Amino acid sequence: MDIGTFTFCSTDEETRDHLLLHCRFAVEIWDWVKQRLGVPRTHFNSWQAMIGWLLQQRWSPRRRLLSLIVCQATVYHIWRERNDKKHERSPTTPLAIFNKIDRVTKDILLARRGNKGCTTLLSLWFKYS
């Protein structure tokens, strides 16, 4: 996916992998996210590698669900920040983006609290904080 000049670091080409995984702005956000998921040494060298990581069979269903929720929120907020910056809105820091991801993750997990098997998702999210 080629979507033009890159907004965060002014490289010549903005690609999905660079925008969402390799740009230092995104890397900093992913470092916080992976720390909170308890997998700080994980590295995504491509979109396909990230998808493969998300679909690992060795995870418990709860851990997989938490990872899916958090990764979706991360991709969404990086993309939203890219659009905000591209449309000349005030840029924010990677930490501010992570705080938004943290808040939306907590909101989603609190909303699922009454569902069978979801009571431990919030504690999983807090486990490595």
mmCIF file of C-alpha atoms in Angstrom:
data_model
loop_
_atom_site.group_PDB
_atom_site.id
_atom_site.type_symbol
_atom_site.label_atom_id
_atom_site.label_comp_id
_atom_site.label_asym_id
_atom_site.label_seq_id
_atom_site.Cartn_x
_atom_site.Cartn_y
_atom_site.Cartn_z
ATOM 1 C CA MET A 1 0.000 0.000 0.000
ATOM 2 C CA ASP A 2 1.587 3.265 -1.133
ATOM 3 C CA ILE A 3 -0.154 6.392 0.086
ATOM 4 C CA GLY A 4 2.232 9.224 -0.792
ATOM 5 C CA THR A 5 4.759 11.302 1.141
ATOM 6 C CA PHE A 6 5.129 10.232 4.731
ATOM 7 C CA THR A 7 3.605 12.541 7.318
ATOM 8 C CA PHE A 8 5.542 11.655 10.507
ATOM 9 C CA CYS A 9 9.153 11.565 9.379
ATOM 10 C CA SER A 10 9.050 13.162 5.914
ATOM 11 C CA THR A 11 10.420 10.165 4.033
ATOM 12 C CA ASP A 12 9.771 10.025 0.319
ATOM 13 C CA GLU A 13 7.288 7.212 0.528
ATOM 14 C CA GLU A 14 4.552 6.381 3.014
ATOM 15 C CA THR A 15 3.820 2.668 3.129
ATOM 16 C CA ARG A 16 1.604 0.684 5.470
ATOM 17 C CA ASP A 17 4.558 -1.111 7.061
ATOM 18 C CA HIS A 18 6.546 2.078 7.557
ATOM 19 C CA LEU A 19 3.623 4.125 8.879
ATOM 20 C CA LEU A 20 2.260 1.507 11.266
ATOM 21 C CA LEU A 21 5.371 -0.477 12.229
ATOM 22 C CA HIS A 22 8.753 1.042 11.315
ATOM 23 C CA CYS A 23 8.582 4.804 11.722
ATOM 24 C CA ARG A 24 10.232 5.834 14.987
ATOM 25 C CA PHE A 25 6.927 7.466 16.028
ATOM 26 C CA ALA A 26 5.094 4.134 15.631
ATOM 27 C CA VAL A 27 7.980 2.111 17.093
ATOM 28 C CA GLU A 28 7.835 4.162 20.288
ATOM 29 C CA ILE A 29 4.096 3.532 20.615
ATOM 30 C CA TRP A 30 4.484 -0.188 19.879
ATOM 31 C CA ASP A 31 7.264 -0.425 22.492
ATOM 32 C CA TRP A 32 4.827 0.763 25.186
ATOM 33 C CA VAL A 33 2.045 -1.469 23.859
ATOM 34 C CA LYS A 34 4.267 -4.565 23.742
ATOM 35 C CA GLN A 35 5.565 -3.827 27.243
ATOM 36 C CA ARG A 36 1.978 -3.715 28.546
ATOM 37 C CA LEU A 37 1.199 -6.975 26.738
ATOM 38 C CA GLY A 38 4.256 -8.582 28.335
ATOM 39 C CA VAL A 39 6.096 -9.144 25.042
ATOM 40 C CA PRO A 40 8.683 -6.320 24.963
ATOM 41 C CA ARG A 41 11.178 -8.153 22.741
ATOM 42 C CA THR A 42 8.709 -8.859 19.951
ATOM 43 C CA HIS A 43 9.504 -7.097 16.660
ATOM 44 C CA PHE A 44 7.223 -6.825 13.652
ATOM 45 C CA ASN A 45 9.270 -6.615 10.463
ATOM 46 C CA SER A 46 6.134 -6.577 8.297
ATOM 47 C CA TRP A 47 2.355 -6.360 8.441
ATOM 48 C CA GLN A 48 2.173 -10.095 7.738
ATOM 49 C CA ALA A 49 4.534 -10.790 10.651
ATOM 50 C CA MET A 50 2.277 -8.790 12.968
ATOM 51 C CA ILE A 51 -0.814 -10.680 11.775
ATOM 52 C CA GLY A 52 1.034 -13.988 12.241
ATOM 53 C CA TRP A 53 2.037 -12.932 15.748
ATOM 54 C CA LEU A 54 -1.584 -12.085 16.579
ATOM 55 C CA LEU A 55 -2.807 -15.471 15.390
ATOM 56 C CA GLN A 56 -0.326 -17.589 17.363
ATOM 57 C CA GLN A 57 -1.918 -20.817 18.522
ATOM 58 C CA ARG A 58 -0.005 -21.034 21.802
ATOM 59 C CA TRP A 59 -1.836 -18.137 23.436
ATOM 60 C CA SER A 60 -4.855 -18.562 25.640
ATOM 61 C CA PRO A 61 -8.102 -17.277 24.105
ATOM 62 C CA ARG A 62 -8.153 -14.382 26.596
ATOM 63 C CA ARG A 63 -4.617 -13.299 25.851
ATOM 64 C CA ARG A 64 -5.310 -13.474 22.122
ATOM 65 C CA LEU A 65 -8.474 -11.386 22.529
ATOM 66 C CA LEU A 66 -6.603 -8.769 24.558
ATOM 67 C CA SER A 67 -3.827 -8.643 21.962
ATOM 68 C CA LEU A 68 -6.342 -8.239 19.141
ATOM 69 C CA ILE A 69 -8.154 -5.423 20.961
ATOM 70 C CA VAL A 70 -4.940 -3.577 21.787
ATOM 71 C CA CYS A 71 -3.401 -3.987 18.339
ATOM 72 C CA GLN A 72 -6.581 -2.779 16.659
ATOM 73 C CA ALA A 73 -6.618 0.272 18.926
ATOM 74 C CA THR A 74 -2.931 0.911 18.225
ATOM 75 C CA VAL A 75 -3.322 0.768 14.453
ATOM 76 C CA TYR A 76 -6.422 2.970 14.646
ATOM 77 C CA HIS A 77 -4.746 5.650 16.772
ATOM 78 C CA ILE A 78 -1.541 5.736 14.718
ATOM 79 C CA TRP A 79 -3.629 6.109 11.550
ATOM 80 C CA ARG A 80 -5.816 8.770 13.154
ATOM 81 C CA GLU A 81 -2.769 10.742 14.265
ATOM 82 C CA ARG A 82 -1.402 10.494 10.732
ATOM 83 C CA ASN A 83 -4.652 11.923 9.352
ATOM 84 C CA ASP A 84 -4.794 14.654 11.992
ATOM 85 C CA LYS A 85 -1.253 15.719 11.188
ATOM 86 C CA LYS A 86 -1.858 15.532 7.440
ATOM 87 C CA HIS A 87 -4.880 17.825 7.852
ATOM 88 C CA GLU A 88 -2.805 20.277 9.891
ATOM 89 C CA ARG A 89 -4.216 19.571 13.307
ATOM 90 C CA SER A 90 -1.843 19.910 16.232
ATOM 91 C CA PRO A 91 0.430 16.866 16.451
ATOM 92 C CA THR A 92 0.652 14.873 19.656
ATOM 93 C CA THR A 93 3.433 12.808 21.154
ATOM 94 C CA PRO A 94 3.775 9.024 21.030
ATOM 95 C CA LEU A 95 3.106 8.948 24.782
ATOM 96 C CA ALA A 96 -0.157 10.855 24.303
ATOM 97 C CA ILE A 97 -1.168 8.340 21.624
ATOM 98 C CA PHE A 98 -0.304 5.449 23.948
ATOM 99 C CA ASN A 99 -2.427 7.047 26.680
ATOM 100 C CA LYS A 100 -5.368 7.120 24.251
ATOM 101 C CA ILE A 101 -4.778 3.444 23.426
ATOM 102 C CA ASP A 102 -4.629 2.642 27.134
ATOM 103 C CA ARG A 103 -7.902 4.507 27.787
ATOM 104 C CA VAL A 104 -9.816 2.906 24.915
ATOM 105 C CA THR A 105 -8.494 -0.534 25.902
ATOM 106 C CA LYS A 106 -9.684 -0.046 29.475
ATOM 107 C CA ASP A 107 -13.079 1.160 28.224
ATOM 108 C CA ILE A 108 -13.495 -1.885 25.967
ATOM 109 C CA LEU A 109 -12.433 -4.280 28.717
ATOM 110 C CA LEU A 110 -14.699 -2.649 31.296
ATOM 111 C CA ALA A 111 -17.614 -2.913 28.871
ATOM 112 C CA ARG A 112 -16.918 -6.655 28.499
ATOM 113 C CA ARG A 113 -16.529 -7.231 32.232
ATOM 114 C CA GLY A 114 -19.844 -9.069 32.578
ATOM 115 C CA ASN A 115 -19.133 -11.479 29.718
ATOM 116 C CA LYS A 116 -18.068 -15.022 30.549
ATOM 117 C CA GLY A 117 -14.278 -15.303 30.558
ATOM 118 C CA CYS A 118 -13.671 -11.567 30.267
ATOM 119 C CA THR A 119 -13.180 -10.758 33.939
ATOM 120 C CA THR A 120 -9.445 -11.400 33.749
ATOM 121 C CA LEU A 121 -8.809 -9.305 30.623
ATOM 122 C CA LEU A 122 -8.423 -6.074 32.568
ATOM 123 C CA SER A 123 -6.032 -7.702 35.028
ATOM 124 C CA LEU A 124 -4.028 -9.050 32.070
ATOM 125 C CA TRP A 125 -3.774 -5.509 30.689
ATOM 126 C CA PHE A 126 -2.555 -4.211 34.073
ATOM 127 C CA LYS A 127 -0.208 -7.142 34.692
ATOM 128 C CA TYR A 128 2.855 -5.530 33.078
ATOM 129 C CA SER A 129 2.114 -1.869 33.825
#
